[in-house]
Amino acid sequence: MHEASIVQEIIDITTEQAKQNNAHKILEVEITVGAGAMIETDLLASAFDVMKNETMLEEAILKINKANLKLHCLNCGKIFESDRMISMECPYCHSFETVIESGREMLINKIIAE
Amino acid sequence: MELKDISVNIPILSKSVKEGENNKKIFESKKLLTINLISSPGSGKTTLLENITPILNEKGFPSLVIEGDIATTRDAERINKKDIKCVQINTHGICHLESKMIRKAFEQFNVEHEKILFIENVGNLVCPAEFYLGEHEKVAILSVTEGEDKPEKYPLLFKEASCILLTKVDLLPFLDLSEEVFISEIRKLNKESPIFLISKKNKNSYYKFVEWLIQKYSSIFGEVQ
Ligand SMILES: [Zn+2]
């Protein structure tokens, strides 16, 4: 899985942000992961706990906000949400002609540092 | 010590996207159409490349291949036998290729008159779809032996692929499945991208994909005289 690569990016970006703000220790990282981002949040959390060692994030906790996948059906016009990226079938009219409105994001929202 | 609440709002993969865009600039400066091939392991990516690179050569479109593999160099050895310039990336267990790896591998090529760069991604349908490498097109490969429910299980790749190759179609009679089933499953997710049926038993089956590649090349870099 690619969770380790994602954690490495989180560590790099937050370390850079902390340094820019003259902080030397990160205590909390808050991120948002969309259901369409193909990320296993449990794996992400355990990779974070291993990889944070010997970095500025050694004592940091990772807060993960999950965002639903929001799909727009082009056939009936309805918008529907899903917490998993398994089916893109519209639950109202059963069309597969759907587009992703949101829910693919992987974003670092904020950090708390000292 | 004073606590600082720092608002970040940065996409986690933003650096990787930027590196992918840099790669694309490099590929375009060398006039290379770049294709990211994504599939499960054993879907026939290497067989595909072994068969289409000689045809592309004949048509005046020599290619370069970057071969991604979790552990071995076997595929690169197969490609090298075809006199195609090929660089292997061993990801040491990582399930996808990243733009940085592509950049490094690409530097090993002595690019002359090649026109197409194929990136054979690590066999995996989930992770490679999330990482932009600087390619012009994502091509999804599905072998009929994987079953017709694969697209539904991995919708993102099939939705985003600009071309879908259905391989090993010569095995359909043994699977009691028809090509129509696969096509309708793919069409549920992707109405527009072409679907080409491929069998290594029938060399002619490669030509439509080759034509598609050449047409993509011309639409980006103009007709080749
Ligand atoms: Zn609908």
PDB file of N, CA and C in Angstrom, chain B residues 16-107:
ATOM      1  N   SER B  16       4.355  16.024  -4.993  1.00  0.00           N
ATOM      2  CA  SER B  16       4.450  14.959  -5.975  1.00  0.00           C
ATOM      3  C   SER B  16       3.796  15.361  -7.304  1.00  0.00           C
ATOM      4  N   VAL B  17       2.701  16.119  -7.208  1.00  0.00           N
ATOM      5  CA  VAL B  17       2.045  16.612  -8.425  1.00  0.00           C
ATOM      6  C   VAL B  17       2.965  17.590  -9.158  1.00  0.00           C
ATOM      7  N   LYS B  18       3.625  18.453  -8.371  1.00  0.00           N
ATOM      8  CA  LYS B  18       4.541  19.425  -8.972  1.00  0.00           C
ATOM      9  C   LYS B  18       5.700  18.709  -9.673  1.00  0.00           C
ATOM     10  N   GLU B  19       6.221  17.680  -9.026  1.00  0.00           N
ATOM     11  CA  GLU B  19       7.311  16.910  -9.644  1.00  0.00           C
ATOM     12  C   GLU B  19       6.834  16.212 -10.916  1.00  0.00           C
ATOM     13  N   GLY B  20       5.589  15.751 -10.897  1.00  0.00           N
ATOM     14  CA  GLY B  20       5.013  15.149 -12.094  1.00  0.00           C
ATOM     15  C   GLY B  20       4.927  16.168 -13.227  1.00  0.00           C
ATOM     16  N   GLU B  21       4.530  17.397 -12.885  1.00  0.00           N
ATOM     17  CA  GLU B  21       4.439  18.438 -13.916  1.00  0.00           C
ATOM     18  C   GLU B  21       5.809  18.791 -14.483  1.00  0.00           C
ATOM     19  N   ASN B  22       6.828  18.788 -13.606  1.00  0.00           N
ATOM     20  CA  ASN B  22       8.194  19.004 -14.106  1.00  0.00           C
ATOM     21  C   ASN B  22       8.604  17.900 -15.065  1.00  0.00           C
ATOM     22  N   ASN B  23       8.275  16.660 -14.708  1.00  0.00           N
ATOM     23  CA  ASN B  23       8.577  15.541 -15.609  1.00  0.00           C
ATOM     24  C   ASN B  23       7.935  15.772 -16.969  1.00  0.00           C
ATOM     25  N   LYS B  24       6.677  16.186 -16.943  1.00  0.00           N
ATOM     26  CA  LYS B  24       5.954  16.369 -18.202  1.00  0.00           C
ATOM     27  C   LYS B  24       6.643  17.404 -19.094  1.00  0.00           C
ATOM     28  N   LYS B  25       7.139  18.473 -18.460  1.00  0.00           N
ATOM     29  CA  LYS B  25       7.859  19.489 -19.238  1.00  0.00           C
ATOM     30  C   LYS B  25       9.087  18.882 -19.914  1.00  0.00           C
ATOM     31  N   ILE B  26       9.797  18.039 -19.165  1.00  0.00           N
ATOM     32  CA  ILE B  26      10.994  17.390 -19.723  1.00  0.00           C
ATOM     33  C   ILE B  26      10.591  16.478 -20.884  1.00  0.00           C
ATOM     34  N   PHE B  27       9.542  15.668 -20.675  1.00  0.00           N
ATOM     35  CA  PHE B  27       9.114  14.747 -21.740  1.00  0.00           C
ATOM     36  C   PHE B  27       8.716  15.536 -22.994  1.00  0.00           C
ATOM     37  N   GLU B  28       8.016  16.648 -22.779  1.00  0.00           N
ATOM     38  CA  GLU B  28       7.557  17.411 -23.946  1.00  0.00           C
ATOM     39  C   GLU B  28       8.709  18.106 -24.645  1.00  0.00           C
ATOM     40  N   SER B  29       9.738  18.512 -23.877  1.00  0.00           N
ATOM     41  CA  SER B  29      10.889  19.147 -24.523  1.00  0.00           C
ATOM     42  C   SER B  29      11.616  18.135 -25.408  1.00  0.00           C
ATOM     43  N   LYS B  30      11.492  16.853 -25.098  1.00  0.00           N
ATOM     44  CA  LYS B  30      12.111  15.800 -25.929  1.00  0.00           C
ATOM     45  C   LYS B  30      11.097  15.233 -26.920  1.00  0.00           C
ATOM     46  N   LYS B  31       9.924  15.851 -26.992  1.00  0.00           N
ATOM     47  CA  LYS B  31       8.858  15.373 -27.879  1.00  0.00           C
ATOM     48  C   LYS B  31       8.529  13.899 -27.674  1.00  0.00           C
ATOM     49  N   LEU B  32       8.274  13.545 -26.432  1.00  0.00           N
ATOM     50  CA  LEU B  32       7.913  12.172 -26.100  1.00  0.00           C
ATOM     51  C   LEU B  32       6.477  12.104 -25.605  1.00  0.00           C
ATOM     52  N   LEU B  33       5.678  11.324 -26.289  1.00  0.00           N
ATOM     53  CA  LEU B  33       4.348  11.003 -25.783  1.00  0.00           C
ATOM     54  C   LEU B  33       4.550  10.004 -24.639  1.00  0.00           C
ATOM     55  N   THR B  34       4.012  10.313 -23.463  1.00  0.00           N
ATOM     56  CA  THR B  34       4.274   9.446 -22.311  1.00  0.00           C
ATOM     57  C   THR B  34       3.004   8.745 -21.840  1.00  0.00           C
ATOM     58  N   ILE B  35       3.108   7.436 -21.728  1.00  0.00           N
ATOM     59  CA  ILE B  35       1.963   6.583 -21.421  1.00  0.00           C
ATOM     60  C   ILE B  35       2.220   5.836 -20.117  1.00  0.00           C
ATOM     61  N   ASN B  36       1.315   5.988 -19.163  1.00  0.00           N
ATOM     62  CA  ASN B  36       1.418   5.279 -17.888  1.00  0.00           C
ATOM     63  C   ASN B  36       0.515   4.037 -17.961  1.00  0.00           C
ATOM     64  N   LEU B  37       1.128   2.851 -17.967  1.00  0.00           N
ATOM     65  CA  LEU B  37       0.377   1.600 -18.096  1.00  0.00           C
ATOM     66  C   LEU B  37       0.075   1.034 -16.716  1.00  0.00           C
ATOM     67  N   ILE B  38      -1.209   0.889 -16.416  1.00  0.00           N
ATOM     68  CA  ILE B  38      -1.595   0.453 -15.073  1.00  0.00           C
ATOM     69  C   ILE B  38      -2.454  -0.810 -15.156  1.00  0.00           C
ATOM     70  N   SER B  39      -2.118  -1.795 -14.339  1.00  0.00           N
ATOM     71  CA  SER B  39      -2.883  -3.051 -14.335  1.00  0.00           C
ATOM     72  C   SER B  39      -2.555  -3.874 -13.097  1.00  0.00           C
ATOM     73  N   SER B  40      -3.254  -4.980 -12.943  1.00  0.00           N
ATOM     74  CA  SER B  40      -2.898  -5.961 -11.916  1.00  0.00           C
ATOM     75  C   SER B  40      -1.628  -6.684 -12.350  1.00  0.00           C
ATOM     76  N   PRO B  41      -0.987  -7.421 -11.426  1.00  0.00           N
ATOM     77  CA  PRO B  41       0.154  -8.239 -11.852  1.00  0.00           C
ATOM     78  C   PRO B  41      -0.332  -9.317 -12.818  1.00  0.00           C
ATOM     79  N   GLY B  42       0.494  -9.640 -13.789  1.00  0.00           N
ATOM     80  CA  GLY B  42       0.171 -10.752 -14.680  1.00  0.00           C
ATOM     81  C   GLY B  42      -0.909 -10.476 -15.707  1.00  0.00           C
ATOM     82  N   SER B  43      -1.192  -9.202 -15.968  1.00  0.00           N
ATOM     83  CA  SER B  43      -2.247  -8.880 -16.933  1.00  0.00           C
ATOM     84  C   SER B  43      -1.714  -8.837 -18.355  1.00  0.00           C
ATOM     85  N   GLY B  44      -0.406  -8.951 -18.502  1.00  0.00           N
ATOM     86  CA  GLY B  44       0.164  -8.979 -19.846  1.00  0.00           C
ATOM     87  C   GLY B  44       0.765  -7.664 -20.307  1.00  0.00           C
ATOM     88  N   LYS B  45       1.214  -6.813 -19.370  1.00  0.00           N
ATOM     89  CA  LYS B  45       1.839  -5.538 -19.759  1.00  0.00           C
ATOM     90  C   LYS B  45       3.139  -5.750 -20.523  1.00  0.00           C
ATOM     91  N   THR B  46       3.966  -6.661 -20.000  1.00  0.00           N
ATOM     92  CA  THR B  46       5.266  -6.867 -20.641  1.00  0.00           C
ATOM     93  C   THR B  46       5.086  -7.511 -22.014  1.00  0.00           C
ATOM     94  N   THR B  47       4.172  -8.471 -22.104  1.00  0.00           N
ATOM     95  CA  THR B  47       3.868  -9.096 -23.399  1.00  0.00           C
ATOM     96  C   THR B  47       3.380  -8.040 -24.386  1.00  0.00           C
ATOM     97  N   LEU B  48       2.549  -7.142 -23.904  1.00  0.00           N
ATOM     98  CA  LEU B  48       2.043  -6.062 -24.751  1.00  0.00           C
ATOM     99  C   LEU B  48       3.208  -5.247 -25.314  1.00  0.00           C
ATOM    100  N   LEU B  49       4.123  -4.828 -24.423  1.00  0.00           N
ATOM    101  CA  LEU B  49       5.244  -4.002 -24.862  1.00  0.00           C
ATOM    102  C   LEU B  49       6.154  -4.770 -25.818  1.00  0.00           C
ATOM    103  N   GLU B  50       6.374  -6.052 -25.544  1.00  0.00           N
ATOM    104  CA  GLU B  50       7.194  -6.870 -26.441  1.00  0.00           C
ATOM    105  C   GLU B  50       6.607  -6.896 -27.837  1.00  0.00           C
ATOM    106  N   ASN B  51       5.282  -6.855 -27.917  1.00  0.00           N
ATOM    107  CA  ASN B  51       4.632  -6.965 -29.217  1.00  0.00           C
ATOM    108  C   ASN B  51       4.411  -5.635 -29.925  1.00  0.00           C
ATOM    109  N   ILE B  52       4.163  -4.572 -29.176  1.00  0.00           N
ATOM    110  CA  ILE B  52       3.878  -3.317 -29.891  1.00  0.00           C
ATOM    111  C   ILE B  52       5.134  -2.510 -30.215  1.00  0.00           C
ATOM    112  N   THR B  53       6.208  -2.681 -29.439  1.00  0.00           N
ATOM    113  CA  THR B  53       7.381  -1.849 -29.733  1.00  0.00           C
ATOM    114  C   THR B  53       7.975  -2.137 -31.120  1.00  0.00           C
ATOM    115  N   PRO B  54       8.024  -3.398 -31.586  1.00  0.00           N
ATOM    116  CA  PRO B  54       8.518  -3.603 -32.963  1.00  0.00           C
ATOM    117  C   PRO B  54       7.601  -2.966 -34.009  1.00  0.00           C
ATOM    118  N   ILE B  55       6.287  -2.994 -33.779  1.00  0.00           N
ATOM    119  CA  ILE B  55       5.356  -2.393 -34.741  1.00  0.00           C
ATOM    120  C   ILE B  55       5.563  -0.878 -34.772  1.00  0.00           C
ATOM    121  N   LEU B  56       5.707  -0.297 -33.578  1.00  0.00           N
ATOM    122  CA  LEU B  56       5.928   1.145 -33.497  1.00  0.00           C
ATOM    123  C   LEU B  56       7.247   1.531 -34.174  1.00  0.00           C
ATOM    124  N   ASN B  57       8.259   0.700 -34.009  1.00  0.00           N
ATOM    125  CA  ASN B  57       9.544   0.927 -34.673  1.00  0.00           C
ATOM    126  C   ASN B  57       9.372   1.016 -36.178  1.00  0.00           C
ATOM    127  N   GLU B  58       8.661   0.025 -36.711  1.00  0.00           N
ATOM    128  CA  GLU B  58       8.418  -0.035 -38.154  1.00  0.00           C
ATOM    129  C   GLU B  58       7.722   1.207 -38.657  1.00  0.00           C
ATOM    130  N   LYS B  59       6.813   1.738 -37.832  1.00  0.00           N
ATOM    131  CA  LYS B  59       6.036   2.900 -38.253  1.00  0.00           C
ATOM    132  C   LYS B  59       6.750   4.212 -37.981  1.00  0.00           C
ATOM    133  N   GLY B  60       7.999   4.122 -37.518  1.00  0.00           N
ATOM    134  CA  GLY B  60       8.761   5.339 -37.274  1.00  0.00           C
ATOM    135  C   GLY B  60       8.515   5.963 -35.913  1.00  0.00           C
ATOM    136  N   PHE B  61       8.044   5.152 -34.979  1.00  0.00           N
ATOM    137  CA  PHE B  61       7.808   5.642 -33.614  1.00  0.00           C
ATOM    138  C   PHE B  61       8.556   4.790 -32.581  1.00  0.00           C
ATOM    139  N   PRO B  62       9.905   4.873 -32.604  1.00  0.00           N
ATOM    140  CA  PRO B  62      10.650   4.074 -31.626  1.00  0.00           C
ATOM    141  C   PRO B  62      10.316   4.506 -30.201  1.00  0.00           C
ATOM    142  N   SER B  63      10.415   3.573 -29.268  1.00  0.00           N
ATOM    143  CA  SER B  63       9.986   3.906 -27.911  1.00  0.00           C
ATOM    144  C   SER B  63      11.047   3.647 -26.861  1.00  0.00           C
ATOM    145  N   LEU B  64      10.806   4.238 -25.716  1.00  0.00           N
ATOM    146  CA  LEU B  64      11.609   4.022 -24.518  1.00  0.00           C
ATOM    147  C   LEU B  64      10.680   3.363 -23.505  1.00  0.00           C
ATOM    148  N   VAL B  65      11.257   2.535 -22.633  1.00  0.00           N
ATOM    149  CA  VAL B  65      10.431   1.880 -21.620  1.00  0.00           C
ATOM    150  C   VAL B  65      11.053   2.071 -20.243  1.00  0.00           C
ATOM    151  N   ILE B  66      10.238   2.542 -19.309  1.00  0.00           N
ATOM    152  CA  ILE B  66      10.641   2.515 -17.901  1.00  0.00           C
ATOM    153  C   ILE B  66       9.809   1.429 -17.251  1.00  0.00           C
ATOM    154  N   GLU B  67      10.502   0.497 -16.649  1.00  0.00           N
ATOM    155  CA  GLU B  67       9.860  -0.708 -16.150  1.00  0.00           C
ATOM    156  C   GLU B  67       9.854  -0.668 -14.633  1.00  0.00           C
ATOM    157  N   GLY B  68       8.674  -0.617 -14.046  1.00  0.00           N
ATOM    158  CA  GLY B  68       8.602  -0.597 -12.580  1.00  0.00           C
ATOM    159  C   GLY B  68       8.337  -1.982 -12.044  1.00  0.00           C
ATOM    160  N   ASP B  69       9.072  -2.365 -11.060  1.00  0.00           N
ATOM    161  CA  ASP B  69       8.856  -3.688 -10.481  1.00  0.00           C
ATOM    162  C   ASP B  69       9.151  -3.623  -8.988  1.00  0.00           C
ATOM    163  N   ILE B  70       8.395  -4.403  -8.221  1.00  0.00           N
ATOM    164  CA  ILE B  70       8.611  -4.380  -6.775  1.00  0.00           C
ATOM    165  C   ILE B  70       9.947  -5.002  -6.416  1.00  0.00           C
ATOM    166  N   ALA B  71      10.362  -6.059  -7.127  1.00  0.00           N
ATOM    167  CA  ALA B  71      11.583  -6.727  -6.685  1.00  0.00           C
ATOM    168  C   ALA B  71      12.525  -7.239  -7.771  1.00  0.00           C
ATOM    169  N   THR B  72      12.028  -7.591  -8.943  1.00  0.00           N
ATOM    170  CA  THR B  72      12.913  -8.292  -9.879  1.00  0.00           C
ATOM    171  C   THR B  72      13.280  -7.439 -11.087  1.00  0.00           C
ATOM    172  N   THR B  73      14.158  -7.957 -11.923  1.00  0.00           N
ATOM    173  CA  THR B  73      14.502  -7.270 -13.167  1.00  0.00           C
ATOM    174  C   THR B  73      14.122  -8.132 -14.365  1.00  0.00           C
ATOM    175  N   ARG B  74      13.298  -9.151 -14.116  1.00  0.00           N
ATOM    176  CA  ARG B  74      12.971 -10.101 -15.185  1.00  0.00           C
ATOM    177  C   ARG B  74      12.307  -9.435 -16.387  1.00  0.00           C
ATOM    178  N   ASP B  75      11.358  -8.531 -16.118  1.00  0.00           N
ATOM    179  CA  ASP B  75      10.625  -7.898 -17.211  1.00  0.00           C
ATOM    180  C   ASP B  75      11.550  -7.054 -18.082  1.00  0.00           C
ATOM    181  N   ALA B  76      12.458  -6.322 -17.438  1.00  0.00           N
ATOM    182  CA  ALA B  76      13.379  -5.476 -18.196  1.00  0.00           C
ATOM    183  C   ALA B  76      14.255  -6.339 -19.096  1.00  0.00           C
ATOM    184  N   GLU B  77      14.638  -7.520 -18.599  1.00  0.00           N
ATOM    185  CA  GLU B  77      15.449  -8.411 -19.427  1.00  0.00           C
ATOM    186  C   GLU B  77      14.674  -8.835 -20.666  1.00  0.00           C
ATOM    187  N   ARG B  78      13.374  -9.104 -20.487  1.00  0.00           N
ATOM    188  CA  ARG B  78      12.546  -9.481 -21.633  1.00  0.00           C
ATOM    189  C   ARG B  78      12.468  -8.357 -22.653  1.00  0.00           C
ATOM    190  N   ILE B  79      12.274  -7.132 -22.173  1.00  0.00           N
ATOM    191  CA  ILE B  79      12.153  -5.990 -23.077  1.00  0.00           C
ATOM    192  C   ILE B  79      13.485  -5.715 -23.777  1.00  0.00           C
ATOM    193  N   ASN B  80      14.587  -5.810 -23.023  1.00  0.00           N
ATOM    194  CA  ASN B  80      15.902  -5.508 -23.605  1.00  0.00           C
ATOM    195  C   ASN B  80      16.238  -6.406 -24.774  1.00  0.00           C
ATOM    196  N   LYS B  81      15.718  -7.621 -24.754  1.00  0.00           N
ATOM    197  CA  LYS B  81      15.954  -8.545 -25.864  1.00  0.00           C
ATOM    198  C   LYS B  81      15.366  -8.008 -27.161  1.00  0.00           C
ATOM    199  N   LYS B  82      14.406  -7.102 -27.059  1.00  0.00           N
ATOM    200  CA  LYS B  82      13.759  -6.567 -28.252  1.00  0.00           C
ATOM    201  C   LYS B  82      14.479  -5.326 -28.772  1.00  0.00           C
ATOM    202  N   ASP B  83      15.690  -5.055 -28.281  1.00  0.00           N
ATOM    203  CA  ASP B  83      16.452  -3.885 -28.723  1.00  0.00           C
ATOM    204  C   ASP B  83      15.723  -2.575 -28.468  1.00  0.00           C
ATOM    205  N   ILE B  84      14.998  -2.517 -27.395  1.00  0.00           N
ATOM    206  CA  ILE B  84      14.323  -1.285 -27.016  1.00  0.00           C
ATOM    207  C   ILE B  84      15.080  -0.751 -25.809  1.00  0.00           C
ATOM    208  N   LYS B  85      15.277   0.547 -25.772  1.00  0.00           N
ATOM    209  CA  LYS B  85      15.953   1.112 -24.601  1.00  0.00           C
ATOM    210  C   LYS B  85      15.023   1.013 -23.393  1.00  0.00           C
ATOM    211  N   CYS B  86      15.507   0.368 -22.360  1.00  0.00           N
ATOM    212  CA  CYS B  86      14.657   0.113 -21.202  1.00  0.00           C
ATOM    213  C   CYS B  86      15.433   0.360 -19.918  1.00  0.00           C
ATOM    214  N   VAL B  87      14.841   1.063 -18.993  1.00  0.00           N
ATOM    215  CA  VAL B  87      15.449   1.270 -17.681  1.00  0.00           C
ATOM    216  C   VAL B  87      14.516   0.680 -16.641  1.00  0.00           C
ATOM    217  N   GLN B  88      15.103  -0.051 -15.728  1.00  0.00           N
ATOM    218  CA  GLN B  88      14.314  -0.720 -14.695  1.00  0.00           C
ATOM    219  C   GLN B  88      14.316   0.102 -13.407  1.00  0.00           C
ATOM    220  N   ILE B  89      13.159   0.206 -12.795  1.00  0.00           N
ATOM    221  CA  ILE B  89      13.101   0.772 -11.443  1.00  0.00           C
ATOM    222  C   ILE B  89      12.686  -0.353 -10.512  1.00  0.00           C
ATOM    223  N   ASN B  90      13.522  -0.625  -9.536  1.00  0.00           N
ATOM    224  CA  ASN B  90      13.137  -1.591  -8.507  1.00  0.00           C
ATOM    225  C   ASN B  90      12.643  -0.789  -7.314  1.00  0.00           C
ATOM    226  N   THR B  91      11.363  -0.894  -7.015  1.00  0.00           N
ATOM    227  CA  THR B  91      10.790  -0.039  -5.971  1.00  0.00           C
ATOM    228  C   THR B  91      11.033  -0.573  -4.561  1.00  0.00           C
ATOM    229  N   HIS B  92      11.678  -1.732  -4.446  1.00  0.00           N
ATOM    230  CA  HIS B  92      11.958  -2.342  -3.136  1.00  0.00           C
ATOM    231  C   HIS B  92      10.711  -2.404  -2.271  1.00  0.00           C
ATOM    232  N   GLY B  93       9.672  -2.957  -2.817  1.00  0.00           N
ATOM    233  CA  GLY B  93       8.480  -3.196  -2.013  1.00  0.00           C
ATOM    234  C   GLY B  93       7.404  -2.134  -2.118  1.00  0.00           C
ATOM    235  N   ILE B  94       7.739  -0.954  -2.644  1.00  0.00           N
ATOM    236  CA  ILE B  94       6.703   0.084  -2.758  1.00  0.00           C
ATOM    237  C   ILE B  94       5.760  -0.286  -3.906  1.00  0.00           C
ATOM    238  N   CYS B  95       4.461  -0.060  -3.677  1.00  0.00           N
ATOM    239  CA  CYS B  95       3.441  -0.592  -4.575  1.00  0.00           C
ATOM    240  C   CYS B  95       3.113   0.303  -5.757  1.00  0.00           C
ATOM    241  N   HIS B  96       3.872   1.348  -5.997  1.00  0.00           N
ATOM    242  CA  HIS B  96       3.561   2.261  -7.099  1.00  0.00           C
ATOM    243  C   HIS B  96       4.831   3.011  -7.466  1.00  0.00           C
ATOM    244  N   LEU B  97       4.836   3.647  -8.618  1.00  0.00           N
ATOM    245  CA  LEU B  97       5.967   4.493  -9.001  1.00  0.00           C
ATOM    246  C   LEU B  97       5.663   5.928  -8.609  1.00  0.00           C
ATOM    247  N   GLU B  98       6.711   6.685  -8.287  1.00  0.00           N
ATOM    248  CA  GLU B  98       6.543   8.103  -7.970  1.00  0.00           C
ATOM    249  C   GLU B  98       7.365   8.943  -8.946  1.00  0.00           C
ATOM    250  N   SER B  99       6.953  10.212  -9.090  1.00  0.00           N
ATOM    251  CA  SER B  99       7.597  11.069 -10.093  1.00  0.00           C
ATOM    252  C   SER B  99       9.105  11.195  -9.923  1.00  0.00           C
ATOM    253  N   LYS B 100       9.546  11.215  -8.666  1.00  0.00           N
ATOM    254  CA  LYS B 100      10.989  11.326  -8.426  1.00  0.00           C
ATOM    255  C   LYS B 100      11.747  10.143  -9.021  1.00  0.00           C
ATOM    256  N   MET B 101      11.172   8.944  -8.851  1.00  0.00           N
ATOM    257  CA  MET B 101      11.818   7.738  -9.378  1.00  0.00           C
ATOM    258  C   MET B 101      11.892   7.805 -10.905  1.00  0.00           C
ATOM    259  N   ILE B 102      10.803   8.324 -11.503  1.00  0.00           N
ATOM    260  CA  ILE B 102      10.738   8.416 -12.963  1.00  0.00           C
ATOM    261  C   ILE B 102      11.811   9.377 -13.477  1.00  0.00           C
ATOM    262  N   ARG B 103      11.937  10.499 -12.785  1.00  0.00           N
ATOM    263  CA  ARG B 103      12.922  11.500 -13.169  1.00  0.00           C
ATOM    264  C   ARG B 103      14.320  10.896 -13.195  1.00  0.00           C
ATOM    265  N   LYS B 104      14.659  10.171 -12.123  1.00  0.00           N
ATOM    266  CA  LYS B 104      15.983   9.545 -12.013  1.00  0.00           C
ATOM    267  C   LYS B 104      16.199   8.501 -13.103  1.00  0.00           C
ATOM    268  N   ALA B 105      15.195   7.679 -13.317  1.00  0.00           N
ATOM    269  CA  ALA B 105      15.315   6.624 -14.327  1.00  0.00           C
ATOM    270  C   ALA B 105      15.466   7.251 -15.707  1.00  0.00           C
ATOM    271  N   PHE B 106      14.701   8.313 -15.951  1.00  0.00           N
ATOM    272  CA  PHE B 106      14.706   8.945 -17.270  1.00  0.00           C
ATOM    273  C   PHE B 106      16.088   9.519 -17.605  1.00  0.00           C
ATOM    274  N   GLU B 107      16.788   9.999 -16.564  1.00  0.00           N
ATOM    275  CA  GLU B 107      18.121  10.570 -16.788  1.00  0.00           C
ATOM    276  C   GLU B 107      19.113   9.549 -17.330  1.00  0.00           C
TER     277      GLU B 107
END
